[in-house]
Structure formats: C-alpha cells, structure tokens
PDB file of C-alpha atoms and ligand atoms in Angstrom:
ATOM      1  CA  MET P  24     -18.625   6.832  -1.601  1.00  0.00           C
ATOM      2  CA  TYR P  25     -15.302   8.910  -2.022  1.00  0.00           C
ATOM      3  CA  TYR P  26     -16.991  12.343  -1.865  1.00  0.00           C
ATOM      4  CA  ASN P  27     -20.126  14.284  -1.549  1.00  0.00           C
ATOM      5  CA  GLU P  28     -21.416  17.568  -2.443  1.00  0.00           C
ATOM      6  CA  SER P  29     -19.343  19.331   0.224  1.00  0.00           C
ATOM      7  CA  THR P  30     -16.033  17.404   0.028  1.00  0.00           C
ATOM      8  CA  LEU P  31     -13.045  19.602  -0.587  1.00  0.00           C
ATOM      9  CA  VAL P  32      -9.824  18.404  -2.273  1.00  0.00           C
ATOM     10  CA  PHE P  33      -6.608  20.254  -2.931  1.00  0.00           C
ATOM     11  CA  LEU P  34      -5.891  20.694  -6.526  1.00  0.00           C
ATOM     12  CA  ASP P  35      -2.895  22.797  -7.685  1.00  0.00           C
ATOM     13  CA  GLY P  36      -2.746  25.170  -4.802  1.00  0.00           C
ATOM     14  CA  ASN P  37      -6.489  25.681  -4.410  1.00  0.00           C
ATOM     15  CA  TRP P  38      -9.231  24.060  -2.228  1.00  0.00           C
ATOM     16  CA  VAL P  39     -12.046  22.979  -4.567  1.00  0.00           C
ATOM     17  CA  LYS P  40     -15.132  20.904  -4.374  1.00  0.00           C
ATOM     18  CA  ALA P  41     -14.532  17.362  -5.693  1.00  0.00           C
ATOM     19  CA  SER P  42     -17.875  17.373  -7.340  1.00  0.00           C
ATOM     20  CA  GLU P  43     -16.832  20.460  -9.496  1.00  0.00           C
ATOM     21  CA  ILE P  44     -13.490  19.227 -10.808  1.00  0.00           C
ATOM     22  CA  SER P  45     -13.149  18.466 -14.515  1.00  0.00           C
ATOM     23  CA  VAL P  46     -10.135  16.594 -16.177  1.00  0.00           C
ATOM     24  CA  SER P  47      -9.331  16.787 -19.856  1.00  0.00           C
ATOM     25  CA  LEU P  48     -10.240  13.754 -21.982  1.00  0.00           C
ATOM     26  CA  TYR P  49      -6.843  14.340 -23.506  1.00  0.00           C
ATOM     27  CA  SER P  50      -4.853  13.964 -20.349  1.00  0.00           C
ATOM     28  CA  GLN P  51      -1.850  11.775 -20.988  1.00  0.00           C
ATOM     29  CA  THR P  52      -2.581  10.150 -17.581  1.00  0.00           C
ATOM     30  CA  LEU P  53      -5.910   8.856 -18.826  1.00  0.00           C
ATOM     31  CA  HIS P  54      -4.592   7.407 -22.072  1.00  0.00           C
ATOM     32  CA  TYR P  55      -1.258   5.868 -21.202  1.00  0.00           C
ATOM     33  CA  GLY P  56      -1.273   5.400 -17.460  1.00  0.00           C
ATOM     34  CA  ILE P  57       1.519   7.807 -16.616  1.00  0.00           C
ATOM     35  CA  GLY P  58       0.773   9.289 -13.247  1.00  0.00           C
ATOM     36  CA  VAL P  59       2.002   8.788  -9.803  1.00  0.00           C
ATOM     37  CA  PHE P  60       0.215   8.465  -6.521  1.00  0.00           C
ATOM     38  CA  GLU P  61       0.231   7.454  -2.896  1.00  0.00           C
ATOM     39  CA  GLY P  62      -2.061   5.772  -0.439  1.00  0.00           C
ATOM     40  CA  ILE P  63      -1.784   7.176   3.000  1.00  0.00           C
ATOM     41  CA  ARG P  64      -3.676   6.697   6.147  1.00  0.00           C
ATOM     42  CA  SER P  65      -4.514   9.189   9.063  1.00  0.00           C
ATOM     43  CA  TYR P  66      -5.498   7.985  12.466  1.00  0.00           C
ATOM     44  CA  LYS P  67      -7.388   9.845  14.992  1.00  0.00           C
ATOM     45  CA  THR P  68      -5.249   9.567  18.256  1.00  0.00           C
ATOM     46  CA  GLU P  69      -5.294  10.910  21.699  1.00  0.00           C
ATOM     47  CA  ASP P  70      -3.053  13.613  20.325  1.00  0.00           C
ATOM     48  CA  GLY P  71      -5.349  14.563  17.394  1.00  0.00           C
ATOM     49  CA  ASN P  72      -4.949  13.417  13.855  1.00  0.00           C
ATOM     50  CA  LYS P  73      -1.789  11.708  13.048  1.00  0.00           C
ATOM     51  CA  ILE P  74      -0.926  10.902   9.323  1.00  0.00           C
ATOM     52  CA  PHE P  75       1.193   7.721   9.569  1.00  0.00           C
ATOM     53  CA  LYS P  76       4.715   8.006   8.152  1.00  0.00           C
ATOM     54  CA  ALA P  77       3.659  11.012   5.994  1.00  0.00           C
ATOM     55  CA  LYS P  78       7.240  11.769   5.310  1.00  0.00           C
ATOM     56  CA  GLU P  79       7.987   8.362   3.864  1.00  0.00           C
ATOM     57  CA  HIS P  80       4.862   8.377   1.702  1.00  0.00           C
ATOM     58  CA  PHE P  81       5.642  11.921   0.305  1.00  0.00           C
ATOM     59  CA  GLU P  82       9.289  11.026  -0.218  1.00  0.00           C
ATOM     60  CA  ARG P  83       8.135   8.005  -2.266  1.00  0.00           C
ATOM     61  CA  LEU P  84       5.694  10.230  -4.347  1.00  0.00           C
ATOM     62  CA  GLN P  85       8.748  12.518  -5.164  1.00  0.00           C
ATOM     63  CA  TYR P  86      10.832   9.452  -5.899  1.00  0.00           C
ATOM     64  CA  SER P  87       7.960   8.125  -8.283  1.00  0.00           C
ATOM     65  CA  ALA P  88       7.600  11.379  -9.979  1.00  0.00           C
ATOM     66  CA  SER P  89      11.231  11.879 -10.567  1.00  0.00           C
ATOM     67  CA  LYS P  90      11.746   8.379 -12.154  1.00  0.00           C
ATOM     68  CA  MET P  91       8.833   9.155 -14.542  1.00  0.00           C
ATOM     69  CA  GLU P  92      10.170  12.670 -15.075  1.00  0.00           C
ATOM     70  CA  ILE P  93       7.063  14.176 -13.691  1.00  0.00           C
ATOM     71  CA  ASP P  94       7.155  17.724 -12.304  1.00  0.00           C
ATOM     72  CA  LEU P  95       6.034  17.791  -8.586  1.00  0.00           C
ATOM     73  CA  PRO P  96       6.448  21.434  -7.495  1.00  0.00           C
ATOM     74  CA  TYR P  97       5.883  20.804  -3.782  1.00  0.00           C
ATOM     75  CA  SER P  98       8.208  19.851  -0.979  1.00  0.00           C
ATOM     76  CA  VAL P  99       7.490  16.983   1.285  1.00  0.00           C
ATOM     77  CA  GLU P 100       7.048  19.507   4.231  1.00  0.00           C
ATOM     78  CA  GLU P 101       4.238  21.473   2.086  1.00  0.00           C
ATOM     79  CA  LEU P 102       2.715  18.144   1.098  1.00  0.00           C
ATOM     80  CA  ILE P 103       2.308  17.112   4.745  1.00  0.00           C
ATOM     81  CA  GLU P 104       0.930  20.533   5.608  1.00  0.00           C
ATOM     82  CA  ILE P 105      -1.571  20.415   2.925  1.00  0.00           C
ATOM     83  CA  SER P 106      -2.577  16.936   3.979  1.00  0.00           C
ATOM     84  CA  TYR P 107      -3.382  17.909   7.483  1.00  0.00           C
ATOM     85  CA  GLU P 108      -5.300  20.964   6.236  1.00  0.00           C
ATOM     86  CA  LEU P 109      -7.299  18.643   3.987  1.00  0.00           C
ATOM     87  CA  LEU P 110      -8.333  16.453   7.024  1.00  0.00           C
ATOM     88  CA  ASP P 111      -9.410  19.633   8.986  1.00  0.00           C
ATOM     89  CA  LYS P 112     -11.375  21.120   6.115  1.00  0.00           C
ATOM     90  CA  ASN P 113     -13.340  17.732   5.633  1.00  0.00           C
ATOM     91  CA  GLY P 114     -13.783  16.992   9.382  1.00  0.00           C
ATOM     92  CA  LEU P 115     -11.907  13.741   8.893  1.00  0.00           C
ATOM     93  CA  GLY P 116      -9.910  11.585  11.446  1.00  0.00           C
ATOM     94  CA  ASP P 117      -9.445   8.109  10.413  1.00  0.00           C
ATOM     95  CA  ALA P 118      -9.078   8.583   6.843  1.00  0.00           C
ATOM     96  CA  TYR P 119      -7.387   7.374   3.700  1.00  0.00           C
ATOM     97  CA  LEU P 120      -5.431  10.065   1.744  1.00  0.00           C
ATOM     98  CA  ARG P 121      -4.837   9.865  -2.103  1.00  0.00           C
ATOM     99  CA  PRO P 122      -2.214  12.210  -3.469  1.00  0.00           C
ATOM    100  CA  LEU P 123      -2.318  11.926  -7.291  1.00  0.00           C
ATOM    101  CA  VAL P 124       0.017  13.636  -9.783  1.00  0.00           C
ATOM    102  CA  TYR P 125      -1.631  13.612 -13.106  1.00  0.00           C
ATOM    103  CA  LEU P 126      -0.566  15.147 -16.443  1.00  0.00           C
ATOM    104  CA  GLY P 127      -1.908  17.579 -18.755  1.00  0.00           C
ATOM    105  CA  GLU P 128      -3.181  17.106 -22.581  1.00  0.00           C
ATOM    106  CA  ASN P 129      -0.719  15.226 -24.701  1.00  0.00           C
ATOM    107  CA  MET P 130      -1.055  12.170 -26.964  1.00  0.00           C
ATOM    108  CA  SER P 131       2.705  11.612 -27.618  1.00  0.00           C
ATOM    109  CA  LEU P 132       4.846   9.145 -25.614  1.00  0.00           C
ATOM    110  CA  GLN P 133       7.145  11.572 -23.888  1.00  0.00           C
ATOM    111  CA  THR P 134       6.293  12.854 -20.458  1.00  0.00           C
ATOM    112  CA  GLU P 135       4.004  15.783 -20.619  1.00  0.00           C
ATOM    113  CA  SER P 136       5.385  18.750 -18.659  1.00  0.00           C
ATOM    114  CA  GLU P 137       2.117  20.175 -17.462  1.00  0.00           C
ATOM    115  CA  SER P 138       1.369  18.221 -14.107  1.00  0.00           C
ATOM    116  CA  HIS P 139      -1.440  18.568 -11.771  1.00  0.00           C
ATOM    117  CA  VAL P 140      -1.315  17.901  -7.908  1.00  0.00           C
ATOM    118  CA  LEU P 141      -4.420  16.496  -6.412  1.00  0.00           C
ATOM    119  CA  ILE P 142      -5.018  15.254  -2.903  1.00  0.00           C
ATOM    120  CA  GLY P 143      -8.267  13.971  -1.704  1.00  0.00           C
ATOM    121  CA  ALA P 144      -9.266  12.021   1.382  1.00  0.00           C
ATOM    122  CA  TRP P 145     -12.229   9.749   2.493  1.00  0.00           C
ATOM    123  CA  GLU P 146     -13.087   7.463   5.259  1.00  0.00           C
ATOM    124  CA  TRP P 147     -12.134   3.877   4.167  1.00  0.00           C
ATOM    125  CA  GLY P 148     -12.270   0.487   6.036  1.00  0.00           C
ATOM    126  CA  ARG P 149      -9.381  -1.898   5.960  1.00  0.00           C
ATOM    127  CA  TYR P 150      -8.839  -2.751   2.306  1.00  0.00           C
ATOM    128  CA  LEU P 151      -8.886  -6.478   2.498  1.00  0.00           C
ATOM    129  CA  GLY P 152     -11.379  -6.553   5.325  1.00  0.00           C
ATOM    130  CA  ASP P 153     -10.959  -8.297   8.616  1.00  0.00           C
ATOM    131  CA  LYS P 154     -11.513 -12.055   7.853  1.00  0.00           C
ATOM    132  CA  GLN P 155      -8.610 -14.336   7.061  1.00  0.00           C
ATOM    133  CA  LEU P 156      -7.944 -14.429   3.487  1.00  0.00           C
ATOM    134  CA  ASP P 157      -8.005 -17.360   1.008  1.00  0.00           C
ATOM    135  CA  VAL P 158      -5.391 -16.433  -1.597  1.00  0.00           C
ATOM    136  CA  MET P 159      -4.512 -17.905  -4.941  1.00  0.00           C
ATOM    137  CA  THR P 160      -1.086 -17.890  -6.825  1.00  0.00           C
ATOM    138  CA  SER P 161      -1.900 -15.455  -9.729  1.00  0.00           C
ATOM    139  CA  SER P 162      -1.197 -16.713 -13.232  1.00  0.00           C
ATOM    140  CA  PHE P 163      -0.038 -13.047 -13.764  1.00  0.00           C
ATOM    141  CA  GLN P 164       3.446 -12.047 -12.830  1.00  0.00           C
ATOM    142  CA  ARG P 165       4.477  -8.744 -11.364  1.00  0.00           C
ATOM    143  CA  PRO P 166       6.213  -6.610 -14.129  1.00  0.00           C
ATOM    144  CA  ASN P 167       9.720  -7.262 -15.042  1.00  0.00           C
ATOM    145  CA  PRO P 168      11.770  -4.625 -13.133  1.00  0.00           C
ATOM    146  CA  LYS P 169      13.639  -4.027 -16.396  1.00  0.00           C
ATOM    147  CA  SER P 170      10.206  -2.878 -18.061  1.00  0.00           C
ATOM    148  CA  CYS P 171       9.455  -0.175 -15.390  1.00  0.00           C
ATOM    149  CA  PHE P 172      10.575   1.178 -12.078  1.00  0.00           C
ATOM    150  CA  VAL P 173       8.921  -1.358  -9.791  1.00  0.00           C
ATOM    151  CA  GLU P 174       9.570   0.893  -6.668  1.00  0.00           C
ATOM    152  CA  ALA P 175       7.683   3.601  -8.083  1.00  0.00           C
ATOM    153  CA  LYS P 176       4.001   3.955  -7.535  1.00  0.00           C
ATOM    154  CA  VAL P 177       2.795   4.655 -11.063  1.00  0.00           C
ATOM    155  CA  THR P 178      -0.853   4.543 -12.024  1.00  0.00           C
ATOM    156  CA  GLY P 179      -0.434   2.248 -15.045  1.00  0.00           C
ATOM    157  CA  HIS P 180       1.359  -0.311 -13.131  1.00  0.00           C
ATOM    158  CA  TYR P 181      -1.952  -1.090 -11.379  1.00  0.00           C
ATOM    159  CA  THR P 182      -3.518  -2.647 -14.454  1.00  0.00           C
ATOM    160  CA  ASN P 183      -1.348  -5.723 -13.603  1.00  0.00           C
ATOM    161  CA  SER P 184      -2.868  -5.585 -10.045  1.00  0.00           C
ATOM    162  CA  ILE P 185      -6.390  -5.321 -11.385  1.00  0.00           C
ATOM    163  CA  LEU P 186      -5.888  -8.419 -13.673  1.00  0.00           C
ATOM    164  CA  ALA P 187      -4.555 -10.469 -10.912  1.00  0.00           C
ATOM    165  CA  THR P 188      -7.425  -9.432  -8.395  1.00  0.00           C
ATOM    166  CA  ASN P 189     -10.083  -9.896 -11.165  1.00  0.00           C
ATOM    167  CA  GLU P 190      -8.667 -13.519 -11.638  1.00  0.00           C
ATOM    168  CA  ALA P 191      -8.712 -14.304  -8.003  1.00  0.00           C
ATOM    169  CA  LYS P 192     -12.054 -13.088  -7.342  1.00  0.00           C
ATOM    170  CA  ARG P 193     -13.571 -14.794 -10.315  1.00  0.00           C
ATOM    171  CA  SER P 194     -12.091 -18.117  -9.267  1.00  0.00           C
ATOM    172  CA  GLY P 195     -13.539 -17.706  -5.814  1.00  0.00           C
ATOM    173  CA  TYR P 196     -10.659 -16.375  -3.820  1.00  0.00           C
ATOM    174  CA  ASP P 197     -10.248 -13.395  -1.693  1.00  0.00           C
ATOM    175  CA  GLU P 198      -6.928 -12.175  -3.017  1.00  0.00           C
ATOM    176  CA  ALA P 199      -4.077 -13.013  -5.426  1.00  0.00           C
ATOM    177  CA  LEU P 200      -0.334 -13.575  -4.688  1.00  0.00           C
ATOM    178  CA  LEU P 201       1.845 -12.659  -7.542  1.00  0.00           C
ATOM    179  CA  LEU P 202       5.211 -14.146  -8.751  1.00  0.00           C
ATOM    180  CA  ASP P 203       8.245 -12.354 -10.118  1.00  0.00           C
ATOM    181  CA  LEU P 204       9.625 -13.142 -13.505  1.00  0.00           C
ATOM    182  CA  ASN P 205      11.785 -15.907 -12.012  1.00  0.00           C
ATOM    183  CA  GLY P 206       8.631 -17.812 -10.464  1.00  0.00           C
ATOM    184  CA  HIS P 207       9.444 -16.608  -6.792  1.00  0.00           C
ATOM    185  CA  VAL P 208       6.769 -15.152  -4.722  1.00  0.00           C
ATOM    186  CA  ALA P 209       6.706 -11.218  -5.093  1.00  0.00           C
ATOM    187  CA  GLU P 210       3.586  -9.585  -3.544  1.00  0.00           C
ATOM    188  CA  GLY P 211      -0.075  -9.201  -3.571  1.00  0.00           C
ATOM    189  CA  PRO P 212      -1.784  -6.696  -5.872  1.00  0.00           C
ATOM    190  CA  GLY P 213      -1.610  -3.895  -3.348  1.00  0.00           C
ATOM    191  CA  ALA P 214       0.335  -5.363  -0.484  1.00  0.00           C
ATOM    192  CA  ASN P 215       3.491  -7.140   0.543  1.00  0.00           C
ATOM    193  CA  PHE P 216       3.486 -10.740   1.680  1.00  0.00           C
ATOM    194  CA  PHE P 217       5.014 -12.422   4.710  1.00  0.00           C
ATOM    195  CA  PHE P 218       4.943 -16.000   5.772  1.00  0.00           C
ATOM    196  CA  GLU P 219       6.062 -17.597   9.067  1.00  0.00           C
ATOM    197  CA  LYS P 220       7.727 -20.899   9.567  1.00  0.00           C
ATOM    198  CA  ASP P 221       9.308 -22.265  12.783  1.00  0.00           C
ATOM    199  CA  ASN P 222       9.085 -19.018  14.579  1.00  0.00           C
ATOM    200  CA  VAL P 223      10.875 -17.089  11.603  1.00  0.00           C
ATOM    201  CA  LEU P 224       9.331 -14.632   9.282  1.00  0.00           C
ATOM    202  CA  TYR P 225      10.106 -14.474   5.559  1.00  0.00           C
ATOM    203  CA  THR P 226       9.450 -11.960   2.923  1.00  0.00           C
ATOM    204  CA  ALA P 227      10.633 -11.267  -0.579  1.00  0.00           C
ATOM    205  CA  PRO P 228      13.659  -9.060  -1.015  1.00  0.00           C
ATOM    206  CA  LYS P 229      13.688  -5.850  -2.799  1.00  0.00           C
ATOM    207  CA  GLY P 230      14.076  -5.866  -6.595  1.00  0.00           C
ATOM    208  CA  ASN P 231      10.798  -7.039  -7.901  1.00  0.00           C
ATOM    209  CA  ILE P 232       8.450  -5.616  -5.354  1.00  0.00           C
ATOM    210  CA  LEU P 233       7.105  -2.223  -4.273  1.00  0.00           C
ATOM    211  CA  GLN P 234       9.057  -1.729  -0.963  1.00  0.00           C
ATOM    212  CA  GLY P 235       6.072  -1.009   1.345  1.00  0.00           C
ATOM    213  CA  ILE P 236       6.095   1.475   3.948  1.00  0.00           C
ATOM    214  CA  THR P 237       4.036  -0.981   6.015  1.00  0.00           C
ATOM    215  CA  ARG P 238       6.566  -3.766   5.253  1.00  0.00           C
ATOM    216  CA  GLN P 239       9.270  -1.557   6.812  1.00  0.00           C
ATOM    217  CA  THR P 240       7.189  -0.849   9.681  1.00  0.00           C
ATOM    218  CA  ILE P 241       6.786  -4.616  10.283  1.00  0.00           C
ATOM    219  CA  PHE P 242      10.634  -4.975  10.218  1.00  0.00           C
ATOM    220  CA  GLU P 243      10.818  -2.329  12.714  1.00  0.00           C
ATOM    221  CA  LEU P 244       8.077  -3.960  15.039  1.00  0.00           C
ATOM    222  CA  ALA P 245       9.591  -7.386  14.569  1.00  0.00           C
ATOM    223  CA  GLU P 246      12.880  -6.034  15.927  1.00  0.00           C
ATOM    224  CA  GLU P 247      11.160  -4.510  18.874  1.00  0.00           C
ATOM    225  CA  LEU P 248       9.327  -7.907  19.534  1.00  0.00           C
ATOM    226  CA  GLY P 249      12.473  -9.978  19.104  1.00  0.00           C
ATOM    227  CA  PHE P 250      11.062 -11.821  15.936  1.00  0.00           C
ATOM    228  CA  GLU P 251      13.462 -12.719  13.191  1.00  0.00           C
ATOM    229  CA  VAL P 252      12.803 -11.674   9.617  1.00  0.00           C
ATOM    230  CA  ILE P 253      14.634 -12.962   6.689  1.00  0.00           C
ATOM    231  CA  GLU P 254      14.382 -11.330   3.138  1.00  0.00           C
ATOM    232  CA  LYS P 255      14.972 -14.119   0.621  1.00  0.00           C
ATOM    233  CA  TYR P 256      13.469 -15.649  -2.696  1.00  0.00           C
ATOM    234  CA  PHE P 257      10.989 -18.469  -2.035  1.00  0.00           C
ATOM    235  CA  THR P 258       8.309 -20.292  -4.116  1.00  0.00           C
ATOM    236  CA  PRO P 259       4.699 -20.888  -3.420  1.00  0.00           C
ATOM    237  CA  THR P 260       5.500 -24.451  -2.419  1.00  0.00           C
ATOM    238  CA  GLU P 261       7.616 -23.466   0.382  1.00  0.00           C
ATOM    239  CA  VAL P 262       4.717 -21.153   1.535  1.00  0.00           C
ATOM    240  CA  TYR P 263       2.253 -24.278   1.461  1.00  0.00           C
ATOM    241  CA  ASP P 264       4.237 -25.618   4.390  1.00  0.00           C
ATOM    242  CA  ALA P 265       4.113 -22.407   6.518  1.00  0.00           C
ATOM    243  CA  ASP P 266       2.583 -21.884   9.903  1.00  0.00           C
ATOM    244  CA  GLY P 267       0.924 -18.693   8.923  1.00  0.00           C
ATOM    245  CA  ALA P 268       1.053 -15.656   6.462  1.00  0.00           C
ATOM    246  CA  PHE P 269      -0.172 -12.283   6.132  1.00  0.00           C
ATOM    247  CA  PHE P 270      -0.155  -9.184   3.711  1.00  0.00           C
ATOM    248  CA  THR P 271       0.805  -5.795   4.661  1.00  0.00           C
ATOM    249  CA  GLY P 272      -0.080  -2.318   3.234  1.00  0.00           C
ATOM    250  CA  THR P 273      -1.308   1.020   4.180  1.00  0.00           C
ATOM    251  CA  ALA P 274      -4.816   0.284   2.978  1.00  0.00           C
ATOM    252  CA  ALA P 275      -4.750  -3.396   4.131  1.00  0.00           C
ATOM    253  CA  GLU P 276      -2.759  -2.779   7.288  1.00  0.00           C
ATOM    254  CA  VAL P 277      -1.790  -6.208   8.531  1.00  0.00           C
ATOM    255  CA  ALA P 278      -4.251  -8.787   7.025  1.00  0.00           C
ATOM    256  CA  GLY P 279      -4.061 -12.424   8.042  1.00  0.00           C
ATOM    257  CA  ILE P 280      -4.135 -15.152   5.381  1.00  0.00           C
ATOM    258  CA  ARG P 281      -5.836 -18.675   6.076  1.00  0.00           C
ATOM    259  CA  SER P 282      -4.774 -20.378   2.994  1.00  0.00           C
ATOM    260  CA  LEU P 283      -2.608 -20.307  -0.295  1.00  0.00           C
ATOM    261  CA  ASP P 284      -4.047 -22.424  -3.289  1.00  0.00           C
ATOM    262  CA  CYS P 285      -6.277 -24.118  -0.794  1.00  0.00           C
ATOM    263  CA  LYS P 286      -3.370 -25.358   1.461  1.00  0.00           C
ATOM    264  CA  PHE P 287      -4.352 -24.203   4.914  1.00  0.00           C
ATOM    265  CA  PHE P 288      -1.641 -22.841   7.274  1.00  0.00           C
ATOM    266  CA  LYS P 289      -0.874 -24.773  10.302  1.00  0.00           C
ATOM    267  CA  LYS P 290      -1.562 -22.283  13.061  1.00  0.00           C
ATOM    268  CA  PRO P 291      -4.804 -20.453  13.631  1.00  0.00           C
ATOM    269  CA  TRP P 292      -4.335 -16.740  12.980  1.00  0.00           C
ATOM    270  CA  GLU P 293      -4.516 -15.895  16.575  1.00  0.00           C
ATOM    271  CA  HIS P 294      -1.412 -17.820  17.391  1.00  0.00           C
ATOM    272  CA  THR P 295       0.752 -16.474  14.748  1.00  0.00           C
ATOM    273  CA  MET P 296       3.591 -13.923  14.961  1.00  0.00           C
ATOM    274  CA  GLY P 297       1.449 -12.046  12.316  1.00  0.00           C
ATOM    275  CA  TYR P 298      -1.323 -11.677  14.624  1.00  0.00           C
ATOM    276  CA  GLU P 299       1.105 -10.157  17.254  1.00  0.00           C
ATOM    277  CA  LEU P 300       2.499  -7.701  14.623  1.00  0.00           C
ATOM    278  CA  ALA P 301      -1.020  -6.671  13.619  1.00  0.00           C
ATOM    279  CA  SER P 302      -1.740  -5.732  17.225  1.00  0.00           C
ATOM    280  CA  ALA P 303       1.555  -4.069  17.488  1.00  0.00           C
ATOM    281  CA  TYR P 304       0.894  -2.165  14.142  1.00  0.00           C
ATOM    282  CA  LYS P 305      -2.519  -1.114  15.464  1.00  0.00           C
ATOM    283  CA  ASN P 306      -0.766   0.454  18.493  1.00  0.00           C
ATOM    284  CA  ARG P 307       2.016   1.989  16.518  1.00  0.00           C
ATOM    285  CA  VAL P 308      -0.272   3.894  14.188  1.00  0.00           C
ATOM    286  CA  GLN P 309      -2.054   5.156  17.252  1.00  0.00           C
ATOM    287  CA  LYS P 310       1.218   5.897  18.785  1.00  0.00           C
ATOM    288  CA  LYS P 311       0.625   3.787  21.697  1.00  0.00           C
ATOM    289  CA  GLU P 312       3.281   1.587  23.224  1.00  0.00           C
ATOM    290  CA  TYR P 313       3.274  -2.209  22.812  1.00  0.00           C
ATOM    291  CA  LYS P 314       3.946  -4.146  25.870  1.00  0.00           C
ATOM    292  CA  ASN P 315       3.939  -7.766  26.693  1.00  0.00           C
ATOM    293  CA  PHE P 316       1.837  -8.701  23.629  1.00  0.00           C
ATOM    294  CA  GLU P 317      -0.923  -6.632  24.818  1.00  0.00           C
ATOM    295  CA  LEU P 318      -2.722  -3.542  23.593  1.00  0.00           C
ATOM    296  CA  VAL P 319      -2.214  -0.840  26.176  1.00  0.00           C
TER     297      VAL P 319
HETATM  298  N1  PMP T   2       2.813  -3.573  -3.129  1.00  0.00           N
HETATM  299  C1  PMP T   2       1.992  -2.915  -3.803  1.00  0.00           C
HETATM  300  C2  PMP T   2       1.834  -3.320  -5.309  1.00  0.00           C
HETATM  301  C3  PMP T   2       1.235  -1.878  -3.506  1.00  0.00           C
HETATM  302  O1  PMP T   2       0.458  -1.334  -4.313  1.00  0.00           O
HETATM  303  C4  PMP T   2       1.154  -1.464  -2.065  1.00  0.00           C
HETATM  304  C5  PMP T   2       0.407  -0.439  -1.612  1.00  0.00           C
HETATM  305  N2  PMP T   2       0.923   0.830  -1.678  1.00  0.00           N
HETATM  306  C6  PMP T   2       2.107  -2.208  -1.236  1.00  0.00           C
HETATM  307  C7  PMP T   2       2.895  -3.188  -1.796  1.00  0.00           C
HETATM  308  C8  PMP T   2       2.289  -1.704   0.102  1.00  0.00           C
HETATM  309  O2  PMP T   2       2.982  -0.585   0.254  1.00  0.00           O
HETATM  310  P1  PMP T   2       2.618   0.432   1.599  1.00  0.00           P
HETATM  311  O3  PMP T   2       2.927  -0.448   2.855  1.00  0.00           O
HETATM  312  O4  PMP T   2       3.597   1.503   1.411  1.00  0.00           O
HETATM  313  O5  PMP T   2       1.299   0.905   1.620  1.00  0.00           O
END
C-alpha cells in the first residue's frame, strides 16, 4: 500500500528504492520511540503540484528535532525542494508525504548522534474517511506536557494515540477524543478538535495539544468567513450540548463529527460552520478562492 517495487524514497541524500532499504534492529528509534516526523499533503492543482504549507511542516520538523536533540542537517528550503522532487520521481500529485528522522544504533538513553532523514510519499485517502464520525471520550489522557514536548511530533508520542484509537474502535466508535491531564478536552489521536455552539467555534488552547497546521488554517479561514473562534478549556459535558463538531488535521483534513459519547449534535453536518470550513479548506489547498459559501 505504501510502496511498490518501483517506489523511490529520499534517504540521507540519495534516491533509493523503498523495497531495498534496510534499517538496523538496534536503531534507538525502534527501541525507545525517539524519532521525529511530519505528515504533509500535496495537492494536484491547476498550477501543478502544491505541497500545502510545506514551510510550516518542515519548520515544525526542525522544532521537533531540536527539542529531542536530534541532528537534522537540512534546511527548510532543501527539504521542500527534495519533497517536490520526490513527487516528480514517483509521478504523484495528490499525495501524503512522510518525512521521518530516525536514529542509528544505540541502546543507551541519551539521544544518538547518528540520524537518518527519510522522506517517502504515497497516495492516501482522507484519514478518517468521508462519513460523519461517532466519537468516544477516551479513558486515555494526552501526555502531561511536563513529561514531554507535546508540541513536538515525536514517534513515541503516538503509542498514546494508538491506545486511544484501539479503545475507540474496540468499543464500536470511529474515533477517540482525548482529555488533558486536568480533564479538559484536548484533541483526537491524530487531529485537533473544534465544536460549534450558537454560531461560535471553540477549540482547546495551546499547552496540552499538538498545535496543528490545519488548526491554524481553520483560524485563518474562519477570520475570512467572519466566524468567531474562541480558544478555551472545556469538558465533554459542554460538547454534548453543541450544534456541531469536527476534527482537523493534515491527513484527516476537516472531518465532521456526528456524536460524542452517543450524544448527537443538534445540526446536520451540512448546516454547520464546520461544513463551510471544510469546503473553504478544500478550496484553500487547491489555491482557489472561496466566495459566498460556494466552491468556485
Ligand atoms: N494532533 C495530533 C496528535 C496529531 O497527530 C495531528 C496530526 N499531525 C494533529 C493534531 C493535526 O496537526 P496538523 O494539522 O498539523 O496535521
């Protein structure tokens, strides 16, 4: 699914076949979850391939690497150039790009200095699909921000996301919603969360969440559309009473939510601000304009 015999990836300055790469079983990343990564989307637009907010994603990769004391010997500009080349070499347009910085052999608990930079890409549908989601409040909390850098995209952080997703799926839901250490709503396993009440949007403030690049795009689009967005702490109980809700993320884009803990939101998805924002987002990534709530 992610590669075939002819797929090329970028690895440490070379273009190599994905099927021919080998990684040491003693990689520190494999044992301890210390690696940093990004999830980026490219869109085939009228002006050719466009990697959405490439600069912001690679700046976050650099931030994540620096927090974990991982060597990342490429500039943002170089990483962007490599990414466009990767798409061309593999004949990809609408694609998902996965840069990963993983580490060499080291069984100690101090960051290994040998790092490897991999960028691969593949075609990937919307992560949470297109149907409105039934979501459960997870019994797992997001990590305490004093236990890690929550704003860094570190491989090991995702064991928390996997536990929450497994629990939600096992319980018959589509997705999980995780609380922070104080019992306030934080985010999904791989996406930020917004809800709508009386024509105002609410989302968790920074501090206990990954500050999503899509979340930031939603702030920008909301401003353009004249929608008010308030960042504040809130509990699931407050969300039960909402008119609508949605997740935002590079892989998920803007994904509508139908219910939280079997409490159904008041408005049909098509009548919510989230729906308008989902259309606006679709247009923005395609670099089109958004006028009068219509796709143009
Ligand atoms: N929160 C978490 C935990 C995530 O993994 C992601 C996906 N990167 C997001 C939020 C959304 O971030 P972005 O919009 O930058 O993809």
